[in-house]
XYZ file of C-alpha atoms in Angstrom:
725
model
C -10.317 19.862 -28.266
C -7.473 20.770 -30.731
C -7.747 19.385 -34.188
C -3.962 19.570 -34.697
C -2.453 16.260 -35.684
C -0.311 14.415 -33.093
C 3.277 14.847 -34.059
C 6.216 12.553 -33.158
C 7.286 15.066 -30.496
C 3.809 15.323 -29.145
C 3.681 11.556 -28.711
C 7.083 11.603 -26.998
C 5.990 14.361 -24.619
C 3.002 12.301 -23.595
C 5.072 9.226 -23.016
C 7.452 11.290 -20.810
C 4.544 12.529 -18.867
C 3.478 8.883 -18.214
C 7.006 8.089 -17.228
C 6.953 10.972 -14.769
C 3.661 9.909 -13.220
C 5.042 6.321 -13.024
C 8.099 7.636 -11.149
C 5.968 9.519 -8.697
C 3.783 6.402 -8.155
C 6.784 4.219 -7.381
C 8.211 6.913 -5.156
C 5.193 6.955 -2.896
C 4.158 3.247 -3.262
C 7.700 2.080 -3.069
C 9.296 -0.366 -5.441
C 9.925 -4.037 -5.295
C 11.855 -4.932 -2.144
C 14.635 -7.524 -2.003
C 12.852 -9.359 0.841
C 9.154 -9.382 1.392
C 6.910 -10.723 4.259
C 3.944 -13.057 4.234
C 1.542 -14.213 6.884
C 2.424 -17.505 8.490
C -0.192 -19.344 10.514
C 0.282 -21.978 13.159
C -2.058 -24.493 14.730
C -2.198 -24.159 18.507
C -4.132 -26.966 20.248
C -6.316 -26.276 23.323
C -8.910 -28.233 25.192
C -12.592 -27.564 25.131
C -15.851 -29.319 26.031
C -17.383 -30.549 22.775
C -20.101 -32.861 24.005
C -22.231 -33.599 27.140
C -24.704 -36.231 28.239
C -26.140 -37.481 31.485
C -22.999 -39.509 32.246
C -20.570 -36.559 31.912
C -18.918 -34.244 29.516
C -16.299 -34.737 26.775
C -13.165 -32.502 26.629
C -11.254 -32.775 23.387
C -8.851 -30.848 21.196
C -9.681 -27.658 19.442
C -7.366 -25.740 17.247
C -6.515 -21.989 17.500
C -4.740 -20.007 14.760
C -1.721 -18.010 15.738
C -0.528 -15.706 13.046
C 2.869 -13.932 12.544
C 5.148 -12.966 9.560
C 7.727 -14.849 7.696
C 10.007 -13.650 4.973
C 11.053 -14.694 1.541
C 13.345 -13.307 -1.146
C 11.458 -11.618 -3.934
C 12.074 -13.078 -7.376
C 14.083 -10.814 -9.572
C 12.264 -9.216 -12.469
C 13.743 -8.254 -15.825
C 10.864 -5.847 -16.561
C 12.526 -2.649 -15.230
C 15.647 -3.423 -17.203
C 13.654 -4.072 -20.412
C 11.840 -0.728 -19.788
C 15.185 0.949 -19.196
C 16.710 -0.401 -22.368
C 13.618 0.663 -24.459
C 13.304 4.199 -23.166
C 17.038 4.717 -23.028
C 17.291 3.569 -26.663
C 14.641 6.202 -27.629
C 16.652 8.790 -25.606
C 19.875 7.912 -27.387
C 18.191 8.263 -30.836
C 17.046 11.748 -29.812
C 20.582 12.654 -28.660
C 22.094 11.340 -31.889
C 19.618 13.441 -33.923
C 20.402 16.482 -31.782
C 24.178 15.850 -32.144
C 23.865 15.459 -35.977
C 21.969 18.756 -36.241
C 24.372 20.600 -34.014
C 27.546 19.202 -35.625
C 26.174 18.905 -39.144
C 27.861 15.621 -39.748
C 26.484 13.064 -42.163
C 24.512 9.970 -41.199
C 27.318 7.834 -42.634
C 29.772 9.100 -40.064
C 27.157 8.823 -37.335
C 26.331 5.141 -38.080
C 30.038 4.354 -38.584
C 30.801 5.671 -35.088
C 28.007 3.637 -33.574
C 29.100 0.439 -35.329
C 32.704 1.081 -34.326
C 31.648 1.388 -30.690
C 29.676 -1.850 -30.857
C 32.521 -3.535 -32.603
C 34.988 -2.510 -29.874
C 32.678 -3.960 -27.172
C 32.218 -7.213 -29.080
C 35.972 -7.696 -29.877
C 37.054 -7.012 -26.303
C 34.465 -9.558 -25.041
C 34.672 -12.070 -27.957
C 35.471 -14.964 -25.727
C 32.831 -14.117 -23.147
C 29.172 -15.320 -23.166
C 26.569 -13.148 -24.704
C 25.381 -12.055 -21.260
C 28.704 -10.179 -20.793
C 27.837 -8.026 -23.819
C 24.468 -7.062 -22.180
C 26.255 -6.253 -18.908
C 28.852 -4.060 -20.628
C 26.169 -2.357 -22.703
C 24.004 -1.726 -19.660
C 26.900 -0.385 -17.650
C 27.583 2.266 -20.302
C 23.982 3.152 -20.772
C 23.296 3.502 -17.078
C 26.288 6.009 -16.865
C 24.801 7.862 -19.836
C 21.430 7.948 -17.949
C 23.087 9.302 -14.770
C 24.808 12.004 -16.723
C 21.692 12.900 -18.490
C 19.891 13.063 -15.163
C 22.621 15.350 -13.774
C 22.467 17.738 -16.724
C 18.650 17.834 -17.065
C 18.248 18.650 -13.435
C 20.454 21.725 -14.013
C 18.708 22.773 -17.241
C 15.261 22.607 -15.665
C 16.170 23.840 -12.185
C 14.570 27.176 -12.998
C 11.213 25.873 -14.300
C 9.505 25.954 -10.890
C 10.721 29.443 -10.283
C 9.282 30.468 -13.676
C 6.049 28.793 -12.782
C 5.829 30.645 -9.456
C 6.686 33.875 -11.208
C 3.796 33.391 -13.626
C 1.465 32.153 -10.932
C 2.114 35.213 -8.725
C 1.621 37.887 -11.397
C -1.372 40.121 -10.588
C -3.028 43.294 -11.962
C -1.118 45.469 -9.474
C 2.529 45.572 -8.551
C 1.776 45.457 -4.844
C -0.395 42.391 -5.159
C 2.159 40.671 -7.399
C 4.918 41.278 -4.866
C 2.699 39.956 -2.025
C 1.981 36.751 -4.005
C 5.585 36.280 -4.945
C 6.620 36.652 -1.400
C 4.103 33.983 -0.273
C 4.799 31.568 -3.125
C 8.572 31.797 -3.042
C 8.584 31.880 0.783
C 6.624 28.635 0.892
C 8.943 27.104 -1.747
C 12.045 28.167 0.211
C 10.764 26.904 3.522
C 9.710 23.567 1.950
C 13.219 23.227 0.449
C 14.814 23.922 3.838
C 12.693 21.366 5.573
C 13.259 18.858 2.775
C 17.042 19.487 2.948
C 17.036 19.010 6.771
C 15.070 15.798 6.480
C 17.117 14.340 3.661
C 20.645 15.378 4.836
C 20.332 15.713 8.579
C 17.439 13.359 9.191
C 15.120 16.028 10.740
C 11.987 14.170 11.996
C 9.306 16.156 10.317
C 6.593 15.310 7.816
C 5.472 18.827 7.048
C 7.187 19.154 3.697
C 6.817 18.081 0.122
C 9.590 15.637 -0.929
C 12.245 17.056 -3.249
C 11.616 14.197 -5.555
C 8.233 15.564 -6.275
C 9.725 18.966 -7.130
C 12.331 17.210 -9.288
C 9.703 15.335 -11.419
C 7.502 18.560 -11.490
C 10.451 20.625 -12.698
C 11.246 18.088 -15.544
C 7.651 17.857 -16.708
C 7.179 21.617 -16.505
C 10.393 22.101 -18.458
C 9.362 19.709 -21.082
C 5.992 21.404 -21.372
C 7.639 24.826 -21.764
C 9.976 23.483 -24.447
C 7.138 21.687 -26.266
C 4.955 24.808 -26.103
C 7.684 27.002 -27.735
C 7.782 24.726 -30.733
C 11.536 25.053 -30.872
C 14.195 22.432 -31.217
C 13.419 19.791 -28.598
C 15.441 16.736 -29.430
C 18.220 17.433 -26.878
C 15.824 17.830 -23.976
C 13.616 14.891 -25.077
C 16.760 12.729 -25.315
C 17.988 13.760 -21.906
C 14.447 13.335 -20.464
C 14.085 9.795 -21.747
C 17.373 8.713 -20.418
C 16.834 10.532 -17.094
C 13.308 9.276 -16.520
C 14.159 5.625 -17.541
C 17.082 5.778 -15.102
C 14.998 7.167 -12.294
C 12.287 4.597 -12.934
C 14.750 1.760 -12.777
C 16.086 3.027 -9.435
C 12.580 3.337 -8.067
C 11.290 0.028 -9.349
C 14.194 -1.911 -7.876
C 14.187 0.053 -4.610
C 17.744 1.294 -5.249
C 17.751 3.681 -2.324
C 21.188 5.287 -2.848
C 20.140 6.259 -6.354
C 16.817 7.726 -5.193
C 18.610 9.678 -2.427
C 21.184 10.949 -4.844
C 18.488 12.241 -7.261
C 16.725 13.915 -4.335
C 19.937 15.420 -3.128
C 21.146 16.752 -6.395
C 17.628 18.129 -7.268
C 17.438 19.786 -3.894
C 20.858 21.384 -4.170
C 20.096 22.635 -7.733
C 16.718 24.019 -6.668
C 18.154 25.775 -3.602
C 20.921 27.421 -5.602
C 18.558 28.445 -8.351
C 16.164 29.867 -5.717
C 19.012 32.186 -4.635
C 20.295 33.023 -8.162
C 16.940 33.420 -9.912
C 15.749 36.574 -8.080
C 19.162 38.151 -8.755
C 18.900 37.201 -12.414
C 15.432 38.635 -12.729
C 16.384 41.915 -10.926
C 19.536 42.316 -12.964
C 17.728 41.837 -16.355
C 14.153 42.950 -15.694
C 14.125 45.453 -12.951
C 12.432 48.108 -15.184
C 9.712 45.745 -16.254
C 9.105 44.650 -12.606
C 8.519 48.348 -11.660
C 5.935 48.540 -14.465
C 4.332 45.251 -13.285
C 4.660 43.750 -16.770
C 4.398 39.984 -17.231
C 8.083 39.353 -17.267
C 7.566 35.505 -17.271
C 6.877 35.860 -20.892
C 10.379 37.251 -21.698
C 12.566 35.510 -19.139
C 14.119 33.480 -21.907
C 15.192 36.733 -23.615
C 17.432 38.551 -21.077
C 19.057 41.807 -22.056
C 22.092 41.831 -19.795
C 22.972 38.436 -18.328
C 22.287 35.385 -20.548
C 20.336 32.409 -19.208
C 23.210 29.962 -19.446
C 24.982 31.961 -16.716
C 22.358 30.584 -14.305
C 23.052 26.988 -15.295
C 26.772 27.496 -15.038
C 26.254 28.960 -11.583
C 24.088 25.954 -10.576
C 26.725 23.592 -11.918
C 29.687 25.248 -10.213
C 28.037 25.989 -6.910
C 26.134 22.712 -6.915
C 29.243 20.685 -7.465
C 30.981 22.537 -4.664
C 27.961 21.982 -2.437
C 28.023 18.190 -3.134
C 31.663 17.861 -2.258
C 31.298 20.078 0.703
C 28.941 17.319 1.917
C 31.749 14.764 1.461
C 30.578 13.936 -2.091
C 27.511 12.205 -0.680
C 25.291 12.448 -3.858
C 28.235 11.352 -6.109
C 29.015 8.312 -3.934
C 25.367 7.445 -3.613
C 24.766 7.565 -7.369
C 27.940 5.494 -7.930
C 26.721 2.900 -5.354
C 23.373 2.851 -7.212
C 25.007 2.244 -10.492
C 26.877 -0.795 -9.096
C 23.685 -1.977 -7.489
C 21.951 -1.901 -10.885
C 24.954 -3.700 -12.468
C 24.710 -6.318 -9.685
C 20.995 -6.897 -10.153
C 21.331 -7.372 -13.879
C 24.119 -9.790 -13.275
C 21.865 -11.772 -10.978
C 19.090 -11.801 -13.638
C 21.690 -13.141 -16.061
C 22.673 -15.932 -13.635
C 26.097 -14.506 -12.777
C 26.129 -14.415 -8.904
C 29.898 -13.920 -8.739
C 29.909 -10.707 -10.726
C 26.651 -9.604 -8.899
C 28.509 -10.012 -5.567
C 31.437 -8.040 -6.818
C 29.181 -5.161 -8.007
C 27.294 -5.094 -4.668
C 30.402 -4.953 -2.713
C 31.660 -2.065 -4.938
C 28.399 -0.328 -4.049
C 29.239 -0.763 -0.333
C 32.671 0.893 -0.917
C 30.843 4.058 -2.018
C 27.885 3.787 0.467
C 28.625 1.417 3.354
C 25.137 1.541 4.821
C 22.901 1.682 1.779
C 20.081 -0.803 2.067
C 20.098 -2.076 -1.563
C 23.692 -3.376 -1.549
C 23.332 -4.947 1.876
C 19.974 -6.632 1.323
C 21.059 -7.853 -2.138
C 24.256 -9.382 -0.645
C 21.937 -10.944 2.010
C 19.841 -12.469 -0.745
C 22.952 -14.003 -2.258
C 23.952 -15.318 1.189
C 20.451 -16.709 1.672
C 20.615 -18.581 -1.651
C 24.061 -20.013 -0.706
C 22.751 -20.830 2.840
C 25.444 -18.589 4.510
C 23.572 -17.765 7.573
C 26.211 -15.628 9.376
C 26.698 -13.345 6.297
C 22.934 -13.196 5.829
C 22.480 -12.004 9.355
C 25.374 -9.545 9.009
C 24.144 -7.825 5.868
C 20.532 -7.735 7.092
C 21.760 -6.113 10.325
C 23.913 -3.579 8.543
C 21.004 -2.596 6.277
C 19.051 -1.615 9.317
C 21.604 0.820 10.799
C 20.562 3.847 8.697
C 17.474 2.883 6.855
C 15.247 0.715 9.054
C 12.698 -1.353 7.220
C 10.089 -3.556 8.805
C 10.393 -6.322 6.192
C 14.162 -6.471 6.693
C 13.722 -6.407 10.412
C 11.287 -9.367 10.303
C 13.688 -11.247 8.005
C 16.613 -10.655 10.441
C 14.606 -11.801 13.494
C 13.310 -14.871 11.665
C 16.886 -15.848 10.768
C 17.842 -15.630 14.434
C 14.792 -17.654 15.449
C 15.537 -20.329 12.841
C 19.036 -20.602 14.411
C 17.449 -20.869 17.911
C 18.856 -17.450 18.944
C 15.665 -16.142 20.426
C 17.153 -13.371 22.479
C 19.046 -12.022 19.447
C 15.739 -12.160 17.561
C 13.993 -10.287 20.305
C 16.639 -7.542 20.462
C 16.502 -6.991 16.690
C 12.777 -6.515 16.889
C 12.873 -4.271 19.931
C 15.443 -2.140 18.117
C 13.168 -1.967 15.047
C 10.183 -1.147 17.239
C 11.950 1.895 18.647
C 12.542 3.161 15.137
C 9.101 2.146 13.795
C 6.844 2.234 16.909
C 3.568 2.025 14.984
C 4.512 -0.875 12.722
C 1.802 -3.648 13.145
C 4.203 -6.183 11.613
C 6.888 -5.496 14.112
C 4.507 -5.397 17.116
C 2.963 -8.731 15.917
C 6.396 -10.301 15.568
C 7.381 -9.072 19.039
C 4.374 -10.743 20.581
C 5.158 -13.977 18.786
C 8.804 -13.878 19.889
C 7.866 -13.229 23.528
C 5.514 -16.179 23.428
C 8.337 -18.347 22.064
C 10.360 -17.290 25.153
C 7.364 -18.271 27.396
C 6.859 -14.649 28.362
C 3.072 -14.778 28.091
C 2.418 -11.402 29.849
C 4.659 -9.548 27.372
C 3.125 -11.522 24.531
C -0.396 -10.660 25.501
C 0.630 -7.027 25.845
C 1.920 -6.722 22.296
C -0.936 -8.741 20.795
C -3.373 -6.326 22.381
C -1.278 -3.323 21.283
C -1.334 -4.531 17.750
C -5.101 -4.950 17.856
C -5.559 -1.489 19.365
C -3.437 0.092 16.665
C -5.299 -1.662 13.850
C -8.591 -3.260 14.979
C -9.799 -3.568 11.399
C -6.972 -5.955 10.435
C -8.075 -9.535 10.254
C -4.679 -10.662 11.453
C -4.642 -8.511 14.592
C -8.268 -9.445 15.339
C -7.651 -13.160 14.929
C -4.539 -12.924 17.145
C -6.528 -10.929 19.770
C -9.089 -13.716 19.848
C -6.295 -16.209 20.129
C -4.862 -14.642 23.298
C -8.413 -14.536 24.727
C -8.851 -18.238 24.098
C -5.446 -19.239 25.398
C -4.553 -16.685 28.156
C -7.291 -14.213 29.118
C -10.401 -16.384 29.028
C -12.666 -13.891 30.813
C -11.945 -10.935 28.487
C -14.966 -9.552 26.752
C -15.087 -10.460 23.064
C -14.593 -7.588 20.638
C -17.440 -6.784 18.249
C -17.071 -9.103 15.299
C -18.718 -8.605 11.888
C -21.222 -11.453 11.661
C -20.607 -11.656 7.896
C -16.822 -12.057 8.233
C -15.417 -14.939 6.240
C -11.869 -14.788 7.593
C -11.045 -18.425 8.571
C -8.568 -17.505 11.334
C -11.095 -15.202 13.017
C -13.869 -17.736 12.783
C -11.588 -20.706 13.965
C -10.586 -18.751 17.091
C -14.076 -17.281 17.712
C -15.784 -20.701 17.570
C -13.110 -22.163 19.869
C -13.855 -19.449 22.507
C -17.534 -20.008 22.122
C -17.118 -23.809 22.724
C -14.916 -22.928 25.806
C -17.576 -20.627 27.127
C -20.555 -22.715 26.080
C -22.120 -19.767 24.262
C -23.492 -19.050 20.798
C -22.674 -16.327 18.302
C -24.627 -15.169 15.329
C -22.037 -16.328 12.751
C -23.157 -18.362 9.849
C -22.227 -21.958 9.419
C -19.899 -23.157 6.630
C -21.575 -23.848 3.326
C -21.345 -27.431 1.999
C -19.935 -26.077 -1.225
C -16.881 -24.627 0.627
C -13.570 -25.804 -0.872
C -10.565 -25.321 1.561
C -7.112 -24.454 0.482
C -4.062 -26.337 1.819
C -3.998 -23.700 4.547
C -4.179 -24.417 8.329
C -6.645 -21.443 8.763
C -9.244 -23.081 6.468
C -8.760 -26.504 8.071
C -8.881 -25.243 11.718
C -12.089 -23.401 10.809
C -13.658 -26.542 9.454
C -12.526 -28.583 12.451
C -13.874 -26.134 15.048
C -17.067 -25.630 13.229
C -18.135 -29.218 13.657
C -18.306 -29.309 17.493
C -19.607 -25.717 17.538
C -22.437 -26.155 15.117
C -22.933 -29.931 15.602
C -26.008 -30.943 13.495
C -26.982 -27.280 12.756
C -24.358 -27.222 10.018
C -24.767 -28.979 6.686
C -22.664 -32.045 6.257
C -19.348 -30.958 4.608
C -17.616 -33.142 2.057
C -14.648 -33.834 4.327
C -14.085 -37.257 2.787
C -13.343 -35.583 -0.503
C -11.168 -32.927 1.195
C -9.049 -35.707 2.772
C -8.222 -37.074 -0.705
C -6.091 -33.981 -1.292
C -2.635 -35.204 -0.245
C -1.513 -31.609 0.519
C -4.391 -31.172 2.964
C -3.951 -34.583 4.505
C -0.204 -34.086 5.028
C -0.714 -30.598 6.490
C -3.687 -31.458 8.679
C -4.014 -35.206 9.341
C -6.763 -34.273 11.893
C -9.085 -33.907 8.840
C -9.796 -37.605 9.324
C -10.847 -36.975 12.924
C -12.968 -34.051 11.770
C -14.843 -36.360 9.454
C -15.548 -38.773 12.295
C -16.742 -36.006 14.580
C -19.111 -34.774 11.841
C -20.531 -38.297 11.426
C -21.236 -38.434 15.192
C -22.908 -35.042 15.375
C -25.015 -35.976 12.284
C -26.351 -39.134 13.993
C -24.094 -41.704 12.529
C -22.207 -42.920 15.599
C -21.114 -46.233 14.227
C -19.355 -44.675 11.279
C -17.819 -42.114 13.671
C -16.457 -44.771 15.970
C -15.071 -46.843 13.056
C -13.191 -43.830 11.722
C -11.848 -42.791 15.129
C -10.605 -46.345 15.680
C -8.825 -46.316 12.371
C -7.377 -42.942 13.119
C -6.007 -44.163 16.485
C -4.372 -47.171 14.802
C -2.095 -44.981 12.713
C -1.136 -42.618 15.621
C 1.955 -43.018 17.830
C 1.157 -44.611 21.212
C 1.992 -41.454 23.189
C -0.698 -39.529 21.260
C -3.589 -41.880 21.551
C -4.810 -41.170 25.190
C -7.022 -38.259 24.310
C -8.321 -40.039 21.200
C -9.147 -43.075 23.246
C -11.124 -40.950 25.683
C -13.077 -39.529 22.747
C -13.759 -42.983 21.413
C -14.792 -44.398 24.833
C -17.079 -41.412 25.568
C -19.025 -41.632 22.377
C -19.111 -45.429 22.589
C -20.652 -45.245 26.105
C -22.935 -42.503 24.976
C -24.385 -44.761 22.333
C -25.222 -47.401 24.914
C -27.263 -45.006 27.210
C -30.900 -46.390 26.887
C -33.247 -44.336 24.832
C -36.894 -44.729 23.883
C -36.932 -46.811 20.607
C -38.412 -44.762 17.768
C -41.545 -45.876 15.995
C -40.666 -48.201 13.086
C -43.150 -49.114 10.449
C -41.097 -49.567 7.212
C -37.663 -50.280 5.941
C -36.653 -46.636 5.566
C -37.444 -46.015 9.206
C -35.744 -49.159 10.156
C -32.528 -48.191 8.465
C -32.639 -44.692 9.890
C -33.215 -46.063 13.409
C -30.310 -48.556 13.102
C -27.963 -45.771 11.831
C -28.899 -43.426 14.661
C -29.021 -46.038 17.462
C -26.649 -48.840 16.427
C -26.155 -50.222 19.986
C -29.742 -49.968 21.300
C -30.984 -53.548 21.714
C -34.776 -52.746 21.544
C -34.252 -50.610 18.444
C -32.297 -53.371 16.758
C -34.964 -55.906 17.578
C -37.762 -53.659 16.172
C -35.841 -52.727 13.058
C -34.540 -56.195 12.040
C -37.870 -57.475 10.777
C -37.948 -54.676 8.232
C -34.404 -55.266 6.982
C -33.114 -57.828 4.565
C -31.006 -60.660 5.945
C -27.655 -59.059 5.034
C -28.533 -55.762 6.498
C -29.869 -57.372 9.652
C -26.626 -59.447 9.908
C -24.390 -56.372 9.499
C -26.305 -54.404 12.119
C -26.152 -57.194 14.700
C -22.505 -57.926 13.855
C -21.568 -54.248 14.461
C -23.389 -54.155 17.708
C -21.625 -57.334 18.950
C -18.174 -56.347 17.703
C -18.304 -52.994 19.569
C -20.051 -54.334 22.751
C -18.610 -57.838 23.401
C -19.279 -57.285 27.144
C -23.044 -57.034 26.490
C -24.535 -60.599 26.522
C -27.817 -59.638 24.715
C -26.023 -58.987 21.428
C -24.668 -62.600 21.095
C -28.006 -64.356 20.533
C -29.114 -61.415 18.396
C -26.092 -61.885 16.151
C -26.148 -65.684 16.294
C -29.749 -65.933 14.871
C -28.850 -63.379 12.084
C -25.785 -65.479 11.299
C -27.863 -68.604 10.861
C -30.269 -66.798 8.566
C -27.448 -66.166 6.055
C -25.766 -69.572 6.539
C -22.780 -68.444 8.789
C -23.241 -71.545 11.055
C -19.735 -71.518 12.418
C -19.933 -67.942 13.441
C -23.300 -68.529 15.076
C -21.879 -71.439 17.046
C -18.932 -69.423 18.079
C -21.182 -66.614 19.312
C -23.294 -68.976 21.391
C -20.243 -70.609 22.891
C -18.974 -67.152 23.911
C -22.415 -66.343 25.410
C -22.218 -69.602 27.382
C -19.039 -68.424 29.078
C -20.095 -64.878 29.953
C -23.846 -65.430 30.732
C -24.844 -69.084 31.175
C -28.489 -68.100 32.169
C -29.093 -66.194 28.905
C -27.472 -68.977 26.959
C -29.905 -71.493 28.399
C -32.887 -69.244 27.526
C -31.817 -69.069 23.860
C -30.414 -72.623 23.501
C -33.619 -74.328 22.262
C -34.530 -71.644 19.732
C -30.968 -71.619 18.532
C -30.832 -75.457 18.152
C -34.096 -75.306 16.202
C -32.912 -72.621 13.872
C -29.511 -74.282 13.580
C -31.075 -77.492 12.310
C -33.102 -75.588 9.790
C -29.963 -73.714 8.665
C -28.114 -77.057 8.200
C -31.013 -78.466 6.339
C -31.079 -75.487 3.987
C -27.368 -76.036 3.239
C -28.080 -79.530 2.053
C -29.963 -78.017 -0.906
């Protein structure tokens, strides 16, 4: 490693390299969109057999998860503007230093000029809020950045040609010429393809984007200037302003600005590719014949000076731009207004923001940034027609899946399902492999009750991306709801995706089959998300007692969960039943029914009746020899008469009373529970309740009443006698 100390210019060069890499990263990864999408999940109820016994089977509600996409406006960020101000300020300092050295004026005059400029801005906007000062300052700085970008692209338009000239130089003249032909040929073909794609929308991917060449030319040019150890302040100043402007455009997804940079860079490089060989031949023809390394002396021409090249690029490039109807100029102007508009929005000035965005539309009618930004303002002001118009316009030339989904969602929210479908079909033609668009098409067809088309698109989305949890969960959803005999896809047994598991377990319950998936851990903490809650709900009838008891009671205390999924109360009751606590289950189901509308209680009442009757089916009484076994037996078999009789002697009086009362309260049509309760009531002094129970028994079964009358009268007398003390 070099032991030379890091100078100020070296540090600046490294910062500019980082900025260049950041620009490339945002170019390929894309910046922050105006609208973004997120997964939206819906609960779809279906029926499935969740329990069986000798008397029949119980069909109850299960929940499937259907997923699609919704949209939301992305919150504006001041970060790109802060970065722009910081790096532009550094660039301006470099330019001031360069200007001072060139003009040889004093610092006093320099600072006086700067202060005068600031004073003029402040005086002209004295009655305006401070935000106006920021907007005016930014507007001037962004123009300075655009001009710097324009000039630096010209100054460094020859750097790639110089690099190829150096790269192709070989020990022999013939080999050098061969390499130059290959390298410059490849470069030329790539520029032609890139030009065709950018200007004429050629559908090809076999090219390197011109933006990559632009950043490469800037960084190569800076490296060459830094390596020469000559005056660098002018180029560093232009580079900081150019890179910060480009980064701002990329970060904010200002598409007309990005296209303008690409277009101007492409034009400059094409012209330079034509002029550079002529320049080399005119100045260094003799050296070429001798196969000397002319790349070392290119900056020292003997006949035509280097600046002639740059003047040629400037004149021909400007003519080229206006021959194309001034496309790059109008795009960059639109980008400038877009940046002004976004800053105005950040500074809470929507009126000025709207004016700037509409100014951007004057220069570039179909640019996506202006249209989507105006759509965001319309969204915030709830102007639905304007919102739909701007979103639709933004899709004409630059289709984007997020914007297409936003447009279709707006139509759906307004109950214009066919318009929503047409918008998605148009987007699908332009982006046929977009999983988001295909999924949204499937969802929209289902909304229109076109189940065949819906199933087709859900399957298509899964085939395109079988590894996606969303497409897999939706594929399981259509199997459960529409294509019940379809073979299940291979599923990772270790998957933890709640939507996949909820749908998979629902299918298994429908088909009465088992899968190797693991049950939910008792430590699982659900989010206020229907996917988690449906997974919990379906896991209970699927695993039954094979799954550890979940703390559903604690989950239901979360008001967000309870309001989102009130069935969590029913899930708790189901869990109690499958974990052999039928009385608690029935109590909770009854309470749940009480708070439901009358038209929604039929299925719940069937559930209650089935499990109630199942608890009355005679079973062999378990062996009971102590209190623990007695309590366990009463919990498991609360309505089994023999079990209660065998358990009561081991229980204390209060526990025995509660057990007999529960049995009678739930089974008033069963005569045997009346004397059982009456005797327990006498034991704890509830004489009136005991008498009431015996009177009821007398009405429904006189024979059993007579059999228990004498023992009852005997215990009644004893109870009365106890109360005297």
